[in-house]
JSON list of C-alpha atoms in Angstrom, two decimals:
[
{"chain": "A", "resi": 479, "resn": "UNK", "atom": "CA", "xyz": [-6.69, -32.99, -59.83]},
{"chain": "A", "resi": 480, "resn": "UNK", "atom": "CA", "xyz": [-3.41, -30.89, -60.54]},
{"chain": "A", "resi": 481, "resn": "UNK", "atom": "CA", "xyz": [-0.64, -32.41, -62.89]},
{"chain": "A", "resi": 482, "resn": "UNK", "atom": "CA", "xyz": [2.32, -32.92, -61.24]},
{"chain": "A", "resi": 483, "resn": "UNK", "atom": "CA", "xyz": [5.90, -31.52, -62.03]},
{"chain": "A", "resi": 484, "resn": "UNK", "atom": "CA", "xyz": [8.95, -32.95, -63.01]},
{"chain": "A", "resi": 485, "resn": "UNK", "atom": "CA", "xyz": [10.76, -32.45, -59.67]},
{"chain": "A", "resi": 486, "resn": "UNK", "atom": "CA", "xyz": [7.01, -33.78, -57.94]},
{"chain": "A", "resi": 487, "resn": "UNK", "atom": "CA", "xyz": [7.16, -36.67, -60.35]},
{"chain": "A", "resi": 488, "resn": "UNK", "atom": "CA", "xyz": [10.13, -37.82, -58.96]},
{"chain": "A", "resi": 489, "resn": "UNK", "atom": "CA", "xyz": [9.73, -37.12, -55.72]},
{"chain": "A", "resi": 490, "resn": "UNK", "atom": "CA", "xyz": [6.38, -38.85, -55.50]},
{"chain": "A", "resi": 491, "resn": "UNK", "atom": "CA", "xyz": [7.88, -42.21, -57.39]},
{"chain": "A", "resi": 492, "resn": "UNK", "atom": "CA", "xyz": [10.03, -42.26, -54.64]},
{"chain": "A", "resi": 493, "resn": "UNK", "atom": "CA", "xyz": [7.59, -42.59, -52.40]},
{"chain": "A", "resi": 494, "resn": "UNK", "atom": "CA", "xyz": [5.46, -45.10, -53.90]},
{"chain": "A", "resi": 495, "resn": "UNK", "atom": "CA", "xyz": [8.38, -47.23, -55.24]},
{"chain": "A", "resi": 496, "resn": "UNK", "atom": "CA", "xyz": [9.64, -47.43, -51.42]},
{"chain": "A", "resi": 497, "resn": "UNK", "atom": "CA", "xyz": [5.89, -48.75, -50.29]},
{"chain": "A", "resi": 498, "resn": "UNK", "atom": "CA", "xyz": [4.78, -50.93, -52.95]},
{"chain": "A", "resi": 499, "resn": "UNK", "atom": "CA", "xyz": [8.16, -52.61, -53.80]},
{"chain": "A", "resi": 500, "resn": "UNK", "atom": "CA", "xyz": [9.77, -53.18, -49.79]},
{"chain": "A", "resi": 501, "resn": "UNK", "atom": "CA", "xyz": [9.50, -57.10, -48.66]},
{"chain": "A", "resi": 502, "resn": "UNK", "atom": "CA", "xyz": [10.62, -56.52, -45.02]},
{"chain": "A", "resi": 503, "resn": "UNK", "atom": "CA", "xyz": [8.66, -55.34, -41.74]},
{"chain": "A", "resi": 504, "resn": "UNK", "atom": "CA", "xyz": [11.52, -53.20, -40.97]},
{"chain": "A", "resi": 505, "resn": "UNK", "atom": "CA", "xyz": [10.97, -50.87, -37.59]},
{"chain": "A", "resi": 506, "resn": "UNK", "atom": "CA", "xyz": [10.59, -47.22, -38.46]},
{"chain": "A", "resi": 507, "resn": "UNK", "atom": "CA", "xyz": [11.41, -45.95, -34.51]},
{"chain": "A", "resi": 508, "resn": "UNK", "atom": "CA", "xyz": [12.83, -42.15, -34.60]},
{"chain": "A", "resi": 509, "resn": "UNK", "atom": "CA", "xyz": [14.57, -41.62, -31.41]},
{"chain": "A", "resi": 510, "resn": "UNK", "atom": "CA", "xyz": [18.10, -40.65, -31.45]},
{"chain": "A", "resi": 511, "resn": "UNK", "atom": "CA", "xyz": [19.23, -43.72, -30.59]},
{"chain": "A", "resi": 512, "resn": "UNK", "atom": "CA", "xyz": [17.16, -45.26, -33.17]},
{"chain": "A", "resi": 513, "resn": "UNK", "atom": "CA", "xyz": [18.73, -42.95, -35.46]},
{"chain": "A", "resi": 514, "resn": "UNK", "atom": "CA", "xyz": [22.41, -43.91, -34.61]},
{"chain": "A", "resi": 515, "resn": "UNK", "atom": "CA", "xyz": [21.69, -47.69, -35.06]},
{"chain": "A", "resi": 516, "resn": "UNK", "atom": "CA", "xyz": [20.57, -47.21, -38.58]},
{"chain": "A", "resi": 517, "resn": "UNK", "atom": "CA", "xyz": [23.20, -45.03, -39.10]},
{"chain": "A", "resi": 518, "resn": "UNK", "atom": "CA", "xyz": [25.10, -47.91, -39.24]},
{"chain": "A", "resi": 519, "resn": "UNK", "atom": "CA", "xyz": [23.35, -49.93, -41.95]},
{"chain": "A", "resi": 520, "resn": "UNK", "atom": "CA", "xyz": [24.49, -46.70, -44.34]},
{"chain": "A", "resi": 521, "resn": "UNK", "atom": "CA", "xyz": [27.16, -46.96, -46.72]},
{"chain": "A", "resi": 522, "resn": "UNK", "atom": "CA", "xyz": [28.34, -50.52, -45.70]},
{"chain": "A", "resi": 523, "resn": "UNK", "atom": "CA", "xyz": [29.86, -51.46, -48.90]},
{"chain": "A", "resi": 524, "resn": "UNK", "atom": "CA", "xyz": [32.55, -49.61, -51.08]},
{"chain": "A", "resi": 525, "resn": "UNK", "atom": "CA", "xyz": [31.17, -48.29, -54.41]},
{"chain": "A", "resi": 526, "resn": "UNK", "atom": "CA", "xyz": [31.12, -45.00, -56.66]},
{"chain": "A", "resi": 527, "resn": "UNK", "atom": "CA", "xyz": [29.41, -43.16, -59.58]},
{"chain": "A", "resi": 528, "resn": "UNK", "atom": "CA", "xyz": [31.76, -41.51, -62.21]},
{"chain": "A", "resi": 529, "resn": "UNK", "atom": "CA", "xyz": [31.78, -40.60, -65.49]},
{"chain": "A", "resi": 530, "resn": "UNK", "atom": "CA", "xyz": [28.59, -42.97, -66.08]},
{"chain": "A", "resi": 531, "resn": "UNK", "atom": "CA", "xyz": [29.78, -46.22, -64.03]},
{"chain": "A", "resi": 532, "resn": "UNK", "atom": "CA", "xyz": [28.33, -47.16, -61.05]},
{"chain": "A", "resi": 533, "resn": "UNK", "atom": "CA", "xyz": [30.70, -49.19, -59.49]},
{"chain": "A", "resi": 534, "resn": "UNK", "atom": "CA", "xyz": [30.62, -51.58, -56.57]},
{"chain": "A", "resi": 535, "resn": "UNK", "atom": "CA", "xyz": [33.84, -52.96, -55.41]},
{"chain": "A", "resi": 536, "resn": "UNK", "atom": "CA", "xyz": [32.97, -54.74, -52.52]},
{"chain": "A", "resi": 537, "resn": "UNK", "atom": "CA", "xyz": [29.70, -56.68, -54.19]},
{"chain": "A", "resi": 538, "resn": "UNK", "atom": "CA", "xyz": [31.45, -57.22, -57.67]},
{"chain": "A", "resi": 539, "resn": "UNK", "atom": "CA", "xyz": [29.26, -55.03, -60.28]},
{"chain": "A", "resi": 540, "resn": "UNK", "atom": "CA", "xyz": [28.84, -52.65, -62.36]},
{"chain": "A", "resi": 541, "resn": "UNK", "atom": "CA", "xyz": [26.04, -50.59, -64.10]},
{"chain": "A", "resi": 542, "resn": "UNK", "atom": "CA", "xyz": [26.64, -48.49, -67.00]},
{"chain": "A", "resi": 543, "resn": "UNK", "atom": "CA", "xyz": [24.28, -45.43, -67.31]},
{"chain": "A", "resi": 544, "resn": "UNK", "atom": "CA", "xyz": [24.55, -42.27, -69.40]},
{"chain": "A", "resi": 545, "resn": "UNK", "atom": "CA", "xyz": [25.50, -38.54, -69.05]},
{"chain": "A", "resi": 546, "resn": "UNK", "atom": "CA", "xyz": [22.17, -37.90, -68.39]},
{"chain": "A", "resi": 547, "resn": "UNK", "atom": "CA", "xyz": [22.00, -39.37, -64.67]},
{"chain": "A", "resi": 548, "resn": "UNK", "atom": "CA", "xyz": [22.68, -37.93, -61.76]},
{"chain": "A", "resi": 549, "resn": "UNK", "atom": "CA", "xyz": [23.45, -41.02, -59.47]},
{"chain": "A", "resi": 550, "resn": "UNK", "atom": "CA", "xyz": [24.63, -40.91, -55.44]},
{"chain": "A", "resi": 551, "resn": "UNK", "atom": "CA", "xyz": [25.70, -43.54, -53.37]},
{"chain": "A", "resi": 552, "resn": "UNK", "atom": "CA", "xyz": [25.99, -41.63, -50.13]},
{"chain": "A", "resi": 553, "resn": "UNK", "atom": "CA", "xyz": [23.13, -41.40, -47.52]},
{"chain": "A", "resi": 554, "resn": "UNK", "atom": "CA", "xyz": [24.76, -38.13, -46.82]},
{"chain": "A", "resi": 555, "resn": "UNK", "atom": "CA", "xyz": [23.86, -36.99, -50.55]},
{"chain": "A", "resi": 556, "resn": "UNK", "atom": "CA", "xyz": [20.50, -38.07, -50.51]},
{"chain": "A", "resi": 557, "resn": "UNK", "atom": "CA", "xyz": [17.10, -35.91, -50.44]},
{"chain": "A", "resi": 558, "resn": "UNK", "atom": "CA", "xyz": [15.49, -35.42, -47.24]},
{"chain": "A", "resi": 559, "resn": "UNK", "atom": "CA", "xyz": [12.38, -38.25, -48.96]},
{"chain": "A", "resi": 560, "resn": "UNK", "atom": "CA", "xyz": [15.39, -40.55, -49.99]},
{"chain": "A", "resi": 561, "resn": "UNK", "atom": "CA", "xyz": [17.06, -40.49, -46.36]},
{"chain": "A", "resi": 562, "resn": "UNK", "atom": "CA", "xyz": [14.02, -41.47, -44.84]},
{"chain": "A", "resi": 563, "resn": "UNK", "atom": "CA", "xyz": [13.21, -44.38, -47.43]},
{"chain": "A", "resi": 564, "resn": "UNK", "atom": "CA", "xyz": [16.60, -45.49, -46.88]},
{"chain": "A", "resi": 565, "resn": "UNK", "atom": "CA", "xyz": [16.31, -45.33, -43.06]},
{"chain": "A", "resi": 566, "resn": "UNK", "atom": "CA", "xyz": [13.29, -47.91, -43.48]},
{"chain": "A", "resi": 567, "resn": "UNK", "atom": "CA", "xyz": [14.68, -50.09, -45.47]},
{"chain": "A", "resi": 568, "resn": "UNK", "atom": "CA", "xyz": [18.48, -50.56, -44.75]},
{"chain": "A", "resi": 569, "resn": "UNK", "atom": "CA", "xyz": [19.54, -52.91, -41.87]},
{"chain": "A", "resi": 570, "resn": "UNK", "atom": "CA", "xyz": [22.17, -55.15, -40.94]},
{"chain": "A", "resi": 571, "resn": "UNK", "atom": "CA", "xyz": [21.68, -57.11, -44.26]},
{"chain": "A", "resi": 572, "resn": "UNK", "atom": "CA", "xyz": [19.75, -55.10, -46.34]},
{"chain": "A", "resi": 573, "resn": "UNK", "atom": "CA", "xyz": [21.19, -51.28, -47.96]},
{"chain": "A", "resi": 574, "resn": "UNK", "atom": "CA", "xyz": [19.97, -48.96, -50.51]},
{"chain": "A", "resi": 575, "resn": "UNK", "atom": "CA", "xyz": [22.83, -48.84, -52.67]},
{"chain": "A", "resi": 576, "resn": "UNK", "atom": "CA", "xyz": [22.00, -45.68, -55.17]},
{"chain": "A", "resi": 577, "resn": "UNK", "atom": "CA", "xyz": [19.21, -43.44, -56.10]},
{"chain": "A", "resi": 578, "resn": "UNK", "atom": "CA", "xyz": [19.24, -41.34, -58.99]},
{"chain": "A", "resi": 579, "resn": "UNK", "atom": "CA", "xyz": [17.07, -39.31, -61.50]},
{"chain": "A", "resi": 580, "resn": "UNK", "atom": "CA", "xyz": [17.76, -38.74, -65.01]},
{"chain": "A", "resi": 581, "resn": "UNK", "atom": "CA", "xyz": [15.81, -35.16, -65.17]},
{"chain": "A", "resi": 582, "resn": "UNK", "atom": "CA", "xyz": [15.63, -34.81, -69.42]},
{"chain": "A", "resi": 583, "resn": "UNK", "atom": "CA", "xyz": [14.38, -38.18, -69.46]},
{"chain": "A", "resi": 584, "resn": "UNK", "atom": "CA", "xyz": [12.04, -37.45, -66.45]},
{"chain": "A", "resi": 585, "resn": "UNK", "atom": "CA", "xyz": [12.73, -40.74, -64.86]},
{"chain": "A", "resi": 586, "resn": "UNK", "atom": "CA", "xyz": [14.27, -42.10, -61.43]},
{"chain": "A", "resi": 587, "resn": "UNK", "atom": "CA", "xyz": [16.09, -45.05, -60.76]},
{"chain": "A", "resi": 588, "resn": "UNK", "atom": "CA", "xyz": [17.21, -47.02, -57.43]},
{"chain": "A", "resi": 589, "resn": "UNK", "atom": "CA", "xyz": [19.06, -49.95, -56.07]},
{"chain": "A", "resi": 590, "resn": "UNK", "atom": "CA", "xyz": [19.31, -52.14, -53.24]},
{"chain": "A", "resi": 591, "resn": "UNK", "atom": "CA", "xyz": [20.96, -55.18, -51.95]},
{"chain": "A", "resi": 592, "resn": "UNK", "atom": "CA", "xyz": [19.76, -57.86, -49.23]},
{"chain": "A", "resi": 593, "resn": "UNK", "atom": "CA", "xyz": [21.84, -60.33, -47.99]},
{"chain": "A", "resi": 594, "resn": "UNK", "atom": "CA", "xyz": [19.31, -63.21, -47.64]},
{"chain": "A", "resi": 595, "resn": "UNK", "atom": "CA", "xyz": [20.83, -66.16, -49.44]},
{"chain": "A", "resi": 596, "resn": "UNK", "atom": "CA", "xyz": [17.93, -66.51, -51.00]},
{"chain": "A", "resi": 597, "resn": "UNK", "atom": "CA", "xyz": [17.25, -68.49, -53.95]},
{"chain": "A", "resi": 598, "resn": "UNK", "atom": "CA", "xyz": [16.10, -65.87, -56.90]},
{"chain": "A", "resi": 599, "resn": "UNK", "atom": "CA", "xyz": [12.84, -67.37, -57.72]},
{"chain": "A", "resi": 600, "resn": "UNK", "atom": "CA", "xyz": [12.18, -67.14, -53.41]},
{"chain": "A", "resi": 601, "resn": "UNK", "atom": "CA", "xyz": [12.96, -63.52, -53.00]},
{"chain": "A", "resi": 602, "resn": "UNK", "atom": "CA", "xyz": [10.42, -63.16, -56.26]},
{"chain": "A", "resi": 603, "resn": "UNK", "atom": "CA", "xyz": [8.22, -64.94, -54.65]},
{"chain": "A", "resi": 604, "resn": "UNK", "atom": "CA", "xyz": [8.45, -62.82, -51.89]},
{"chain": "A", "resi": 605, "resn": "UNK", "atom": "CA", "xyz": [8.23, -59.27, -53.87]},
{"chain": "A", "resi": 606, "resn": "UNK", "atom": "CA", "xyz": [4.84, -60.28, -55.56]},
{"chain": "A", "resi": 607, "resn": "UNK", "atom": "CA", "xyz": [3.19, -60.97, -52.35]},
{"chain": "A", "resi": 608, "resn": "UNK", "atom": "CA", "xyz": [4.21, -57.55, -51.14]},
{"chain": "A", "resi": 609, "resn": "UNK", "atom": "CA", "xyz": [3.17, -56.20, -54.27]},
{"chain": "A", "resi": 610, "resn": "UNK", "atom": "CA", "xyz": [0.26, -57.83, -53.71]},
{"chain": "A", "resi": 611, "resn": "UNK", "atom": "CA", "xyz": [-0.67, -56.60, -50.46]},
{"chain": "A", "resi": 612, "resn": "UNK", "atom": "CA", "xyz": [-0.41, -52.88, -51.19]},
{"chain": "A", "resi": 613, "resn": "UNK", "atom": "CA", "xyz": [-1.80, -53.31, -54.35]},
{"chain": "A", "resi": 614, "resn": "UNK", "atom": "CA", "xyz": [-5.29, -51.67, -53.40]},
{"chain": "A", "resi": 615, "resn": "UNK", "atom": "CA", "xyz": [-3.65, -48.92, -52.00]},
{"chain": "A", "resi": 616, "resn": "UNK", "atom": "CA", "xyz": [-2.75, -47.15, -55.37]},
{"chain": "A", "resi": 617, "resn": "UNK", "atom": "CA", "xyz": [-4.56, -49.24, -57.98]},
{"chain": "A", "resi": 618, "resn": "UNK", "atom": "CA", "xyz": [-1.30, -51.29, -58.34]},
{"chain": "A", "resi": 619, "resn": "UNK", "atom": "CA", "xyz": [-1.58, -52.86, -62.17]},
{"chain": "A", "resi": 620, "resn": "UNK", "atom": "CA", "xyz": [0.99, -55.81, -63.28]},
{"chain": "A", "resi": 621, "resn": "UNK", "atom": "CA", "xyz": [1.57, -55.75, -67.04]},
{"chain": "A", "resi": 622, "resn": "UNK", "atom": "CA", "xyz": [4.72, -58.08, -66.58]},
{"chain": "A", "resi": 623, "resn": "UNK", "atom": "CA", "xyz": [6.18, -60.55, -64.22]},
{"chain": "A", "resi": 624, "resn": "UNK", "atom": "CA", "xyz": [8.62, -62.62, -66.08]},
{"chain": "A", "resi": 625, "resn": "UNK", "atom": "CA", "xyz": [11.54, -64.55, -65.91]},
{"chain": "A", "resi": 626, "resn": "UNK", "atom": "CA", "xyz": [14.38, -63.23, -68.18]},
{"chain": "A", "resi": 627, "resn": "UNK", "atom": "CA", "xyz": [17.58, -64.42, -69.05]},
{"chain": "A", "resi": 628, "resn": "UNK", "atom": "CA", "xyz": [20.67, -61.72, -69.61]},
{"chain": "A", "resi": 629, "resn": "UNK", "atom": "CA", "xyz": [24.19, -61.94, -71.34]},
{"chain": "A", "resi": 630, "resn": "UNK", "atom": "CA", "xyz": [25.85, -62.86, -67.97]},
{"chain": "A", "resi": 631, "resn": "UNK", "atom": "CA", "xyz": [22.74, -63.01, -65.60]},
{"chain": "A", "resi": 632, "resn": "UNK", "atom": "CA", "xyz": [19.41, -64.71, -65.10]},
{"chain": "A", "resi": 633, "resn": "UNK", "atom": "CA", "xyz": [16.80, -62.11, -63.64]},
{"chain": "A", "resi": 634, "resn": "UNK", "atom": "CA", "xyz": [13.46, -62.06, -62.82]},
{"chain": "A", "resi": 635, "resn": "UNK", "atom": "CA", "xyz": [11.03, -58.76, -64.27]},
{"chain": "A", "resi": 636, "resn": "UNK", "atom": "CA", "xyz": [8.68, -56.43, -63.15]},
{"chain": "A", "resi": 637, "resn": "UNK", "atom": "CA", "xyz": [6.44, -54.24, -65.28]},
{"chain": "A", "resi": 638, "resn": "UNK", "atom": "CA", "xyz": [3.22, -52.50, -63.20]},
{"chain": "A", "resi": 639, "resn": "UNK", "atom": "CA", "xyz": [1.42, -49.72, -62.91]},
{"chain": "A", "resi": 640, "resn": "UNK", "atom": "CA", "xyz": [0.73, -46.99, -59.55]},
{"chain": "A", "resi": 641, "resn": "UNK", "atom": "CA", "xyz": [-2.57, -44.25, -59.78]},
{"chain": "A", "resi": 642, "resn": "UNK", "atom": "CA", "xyz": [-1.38, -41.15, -57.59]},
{"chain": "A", "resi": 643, "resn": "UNK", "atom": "CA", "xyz": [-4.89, -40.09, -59.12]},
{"chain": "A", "resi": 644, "resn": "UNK", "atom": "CA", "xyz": [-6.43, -40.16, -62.77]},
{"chain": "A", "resi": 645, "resn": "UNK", "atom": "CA", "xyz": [-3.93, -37.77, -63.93]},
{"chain": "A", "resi": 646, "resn": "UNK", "atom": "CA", "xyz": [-0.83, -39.31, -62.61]},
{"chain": "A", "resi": 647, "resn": "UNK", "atom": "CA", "xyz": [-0.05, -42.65, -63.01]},
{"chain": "A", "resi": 648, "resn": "UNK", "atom": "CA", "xyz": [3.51, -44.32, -63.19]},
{"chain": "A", "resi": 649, "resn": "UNK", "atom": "CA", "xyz": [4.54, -47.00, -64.53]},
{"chain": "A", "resi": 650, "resn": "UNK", "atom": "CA", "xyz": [7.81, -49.07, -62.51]},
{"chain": "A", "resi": 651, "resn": "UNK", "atom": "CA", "xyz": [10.28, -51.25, -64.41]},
{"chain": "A", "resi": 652, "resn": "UNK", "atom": "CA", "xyz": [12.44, -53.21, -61.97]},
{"chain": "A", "resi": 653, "resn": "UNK", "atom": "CA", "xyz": [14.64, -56.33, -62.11]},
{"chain": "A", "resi": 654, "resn": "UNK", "atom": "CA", "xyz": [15.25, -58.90, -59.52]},
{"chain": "A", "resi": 655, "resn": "UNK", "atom": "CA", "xyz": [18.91, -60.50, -59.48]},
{"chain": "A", "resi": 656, "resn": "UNK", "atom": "CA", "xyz": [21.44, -62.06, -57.24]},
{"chain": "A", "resi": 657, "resn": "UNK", "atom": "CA", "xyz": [25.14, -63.17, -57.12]},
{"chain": "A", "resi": 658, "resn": "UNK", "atom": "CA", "xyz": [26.43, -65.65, -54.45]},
{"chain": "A", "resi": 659, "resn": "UNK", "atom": "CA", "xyz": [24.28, -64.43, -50.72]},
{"chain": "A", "resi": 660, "resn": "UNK", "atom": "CA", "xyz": [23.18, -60.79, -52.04]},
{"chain": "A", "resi": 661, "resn": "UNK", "atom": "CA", "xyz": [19.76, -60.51, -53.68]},
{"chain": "A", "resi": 662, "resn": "UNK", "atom": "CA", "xyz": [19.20, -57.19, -55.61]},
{"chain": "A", "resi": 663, "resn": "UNK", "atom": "CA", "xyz": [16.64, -54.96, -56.80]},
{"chain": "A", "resi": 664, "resn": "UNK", "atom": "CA", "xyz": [17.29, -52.06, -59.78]},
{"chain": "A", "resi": 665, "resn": "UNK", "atom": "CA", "xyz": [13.98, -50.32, -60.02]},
{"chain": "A", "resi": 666, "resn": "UNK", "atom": "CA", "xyz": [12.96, -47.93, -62.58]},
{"chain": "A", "resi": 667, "resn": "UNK", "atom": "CA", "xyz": [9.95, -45.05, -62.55]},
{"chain": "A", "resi": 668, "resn": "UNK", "atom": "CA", "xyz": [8.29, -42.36, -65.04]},
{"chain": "A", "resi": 669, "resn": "UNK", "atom": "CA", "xyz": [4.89, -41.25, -65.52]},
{"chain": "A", "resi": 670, "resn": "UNK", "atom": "CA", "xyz": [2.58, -43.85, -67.80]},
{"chain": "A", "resi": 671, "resn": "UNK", "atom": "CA", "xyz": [2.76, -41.09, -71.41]},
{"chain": "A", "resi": 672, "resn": "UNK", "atom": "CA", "xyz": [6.51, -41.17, -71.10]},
{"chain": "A", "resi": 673, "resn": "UNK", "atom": "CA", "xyz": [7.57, -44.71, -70.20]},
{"chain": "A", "resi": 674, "resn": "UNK", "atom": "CA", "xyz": [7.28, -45.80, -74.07]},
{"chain": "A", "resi": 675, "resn": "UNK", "atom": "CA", "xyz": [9.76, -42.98, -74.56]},
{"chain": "A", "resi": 676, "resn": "UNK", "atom": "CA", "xyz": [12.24, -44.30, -71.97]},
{"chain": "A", "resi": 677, "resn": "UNK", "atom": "CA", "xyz": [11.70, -48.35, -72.00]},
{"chain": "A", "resi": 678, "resn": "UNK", "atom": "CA", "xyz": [14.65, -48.91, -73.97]},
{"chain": "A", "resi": 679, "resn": "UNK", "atom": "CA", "xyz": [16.90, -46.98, -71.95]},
{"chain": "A", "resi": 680, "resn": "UNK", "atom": "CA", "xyz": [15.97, -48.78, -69.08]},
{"chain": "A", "resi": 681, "resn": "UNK", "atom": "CA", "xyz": [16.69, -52.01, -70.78]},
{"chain": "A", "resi": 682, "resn": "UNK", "atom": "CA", "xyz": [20.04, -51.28, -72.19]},
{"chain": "A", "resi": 683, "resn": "UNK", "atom": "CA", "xyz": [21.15, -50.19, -68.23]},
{"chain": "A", "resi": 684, "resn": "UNK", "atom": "CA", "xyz": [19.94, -53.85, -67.50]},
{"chain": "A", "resi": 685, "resn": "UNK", "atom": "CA", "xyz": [21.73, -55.25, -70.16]},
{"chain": "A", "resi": 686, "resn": "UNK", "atom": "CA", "xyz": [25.44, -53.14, -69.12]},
{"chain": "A", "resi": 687, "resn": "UNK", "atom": "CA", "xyz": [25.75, -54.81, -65.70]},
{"chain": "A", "resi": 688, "resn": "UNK", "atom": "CA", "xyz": [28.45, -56.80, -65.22]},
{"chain": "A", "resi": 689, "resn": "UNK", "atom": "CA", "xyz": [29.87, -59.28, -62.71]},
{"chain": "A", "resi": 690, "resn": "UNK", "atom": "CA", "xyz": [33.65, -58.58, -61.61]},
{"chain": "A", "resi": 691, "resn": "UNK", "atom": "CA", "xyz": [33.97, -62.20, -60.85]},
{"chain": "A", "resi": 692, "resn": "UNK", "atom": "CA", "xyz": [34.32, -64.52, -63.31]},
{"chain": "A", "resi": 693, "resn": "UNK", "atom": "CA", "xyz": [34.06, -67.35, -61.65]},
{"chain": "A", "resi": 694, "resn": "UNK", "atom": "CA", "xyz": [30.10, -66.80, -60.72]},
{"chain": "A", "resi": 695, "resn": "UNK", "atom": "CA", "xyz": [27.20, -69.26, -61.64]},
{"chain": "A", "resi": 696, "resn": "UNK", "atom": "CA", "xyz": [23.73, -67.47, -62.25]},
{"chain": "A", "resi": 697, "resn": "UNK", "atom": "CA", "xyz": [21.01, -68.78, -60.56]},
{"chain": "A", "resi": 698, "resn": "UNK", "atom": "CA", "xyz": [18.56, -70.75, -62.64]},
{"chain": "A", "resi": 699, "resn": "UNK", "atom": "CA", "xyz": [14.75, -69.19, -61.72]},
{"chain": "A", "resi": 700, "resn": "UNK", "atom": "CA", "xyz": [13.32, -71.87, -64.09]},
{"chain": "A", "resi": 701, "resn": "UNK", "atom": "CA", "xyz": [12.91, -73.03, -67.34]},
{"chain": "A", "resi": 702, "resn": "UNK", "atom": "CA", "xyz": [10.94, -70.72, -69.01]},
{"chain": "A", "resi": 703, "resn": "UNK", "atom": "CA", "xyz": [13.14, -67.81, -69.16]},
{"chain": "A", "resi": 704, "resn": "UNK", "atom": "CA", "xyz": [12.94, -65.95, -72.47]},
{"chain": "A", "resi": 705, "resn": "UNK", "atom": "CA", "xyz": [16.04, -64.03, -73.80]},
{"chain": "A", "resi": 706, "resn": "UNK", "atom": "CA", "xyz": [15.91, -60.25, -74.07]}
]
């Protein structure tokens, strides 16, 4: 079995993200009129990527990345493969918010928001089962699923691992968070050799988000949280 390329790395953690990681039974209908109703659930909230900021005015954050990311925000700007993930997954309450790659560091990254007003240990709840139920699909491996506790944010963590085939596994790093309604997912991917390499970047992007709001209480998931 062929080893995969940078560009097919991505692409293919893409894919596999999208299934093993998506808690709704969202309708995947392709008519045109199908198409025009989802077109709808695109770019619902006001944000940007410059310099290294990803910036969401209308939810309140911010993520700080590096020079090294290319991030967009746009369904317009995304790859034919991200279009169609996003097409699944965004609704009236749900949106993919960013998808970007970081092509030196040979790693992707993604974001999306639900408005479910769900308590944060729920919607984890509801990620592991999904997790669960594909996990025989690709040999799905957990290695963490923690509760951890931020600066400014309490956050629940996911560490597992994805077989394409014996020569290409990935390993996905994702958080779980929320603020007021909104429930939110920041998911990282790399092949398994290079995620040692690339851990602590994806840790110090959790640790630069940033709530615009002062006034907002983090949820609690429970006691155990450890600090990171």
């Amino acid at each position: 079995m062929p080893m995969l390329t940078t560009s097919e790395i991505l692409r293919v953690g893409v894919l596999l993200i999208g299934l093993s990681l998506l808690c709704g039974c969202k309708s995947t209908g392709s008519t045109l009129a199908d198409l025009l109703e989802k077109q709808k659930n695109f770019d619902k909230y006001s944000d940007s990527y410059s310099g290294v900021l990803y910036n969401n005015d209308e939810l309140d954050f911010s993520i700080e990345f590096d020079a090294n990311w290319k991030i967009h925000t746009q369904f317009a700007d995304f790859t034919e493969q991200q279009k169609k993930f996003a097409e699944y997954f965004s609704t009236e309450r749900s949106e993919v918010l960013f998808i970007g790659l970081n092509d030196k560091m040979k790693m992707g990254v993604r974001c999306m928001a639900e408005v479910l007003s769900m308590p944060l240990d729920e919607y984890a709840k509801t990620v592991r089962k999904q997790n669960t139920d594909t996990k025989n699909k690709y040999k799905i491996t957990f290695n963490t699923d923690k509760s951890v506790t931020f600066d400014n944010f309490e956050a629940v963590s996911f560490v597992y691992e994805a077989e394409v085939n014996p020569l290409n596994v990935f390993v996905f790093d994702a958080i779980l968070f929320k603020n007021f309604a909104n429930d939110y997912r920041l998911e990282f991917w790399t092949k398994k050799d290079n995620y040692d390499a690339v851990k602590d970047i994806m840790q110090n992007i959790y640790k630069s988000i940033t709530f615009e709001r002062t006034d907002i209480e983090s949820d609690q998931t429970d006691d155990t949280a450890v600090t990171q």
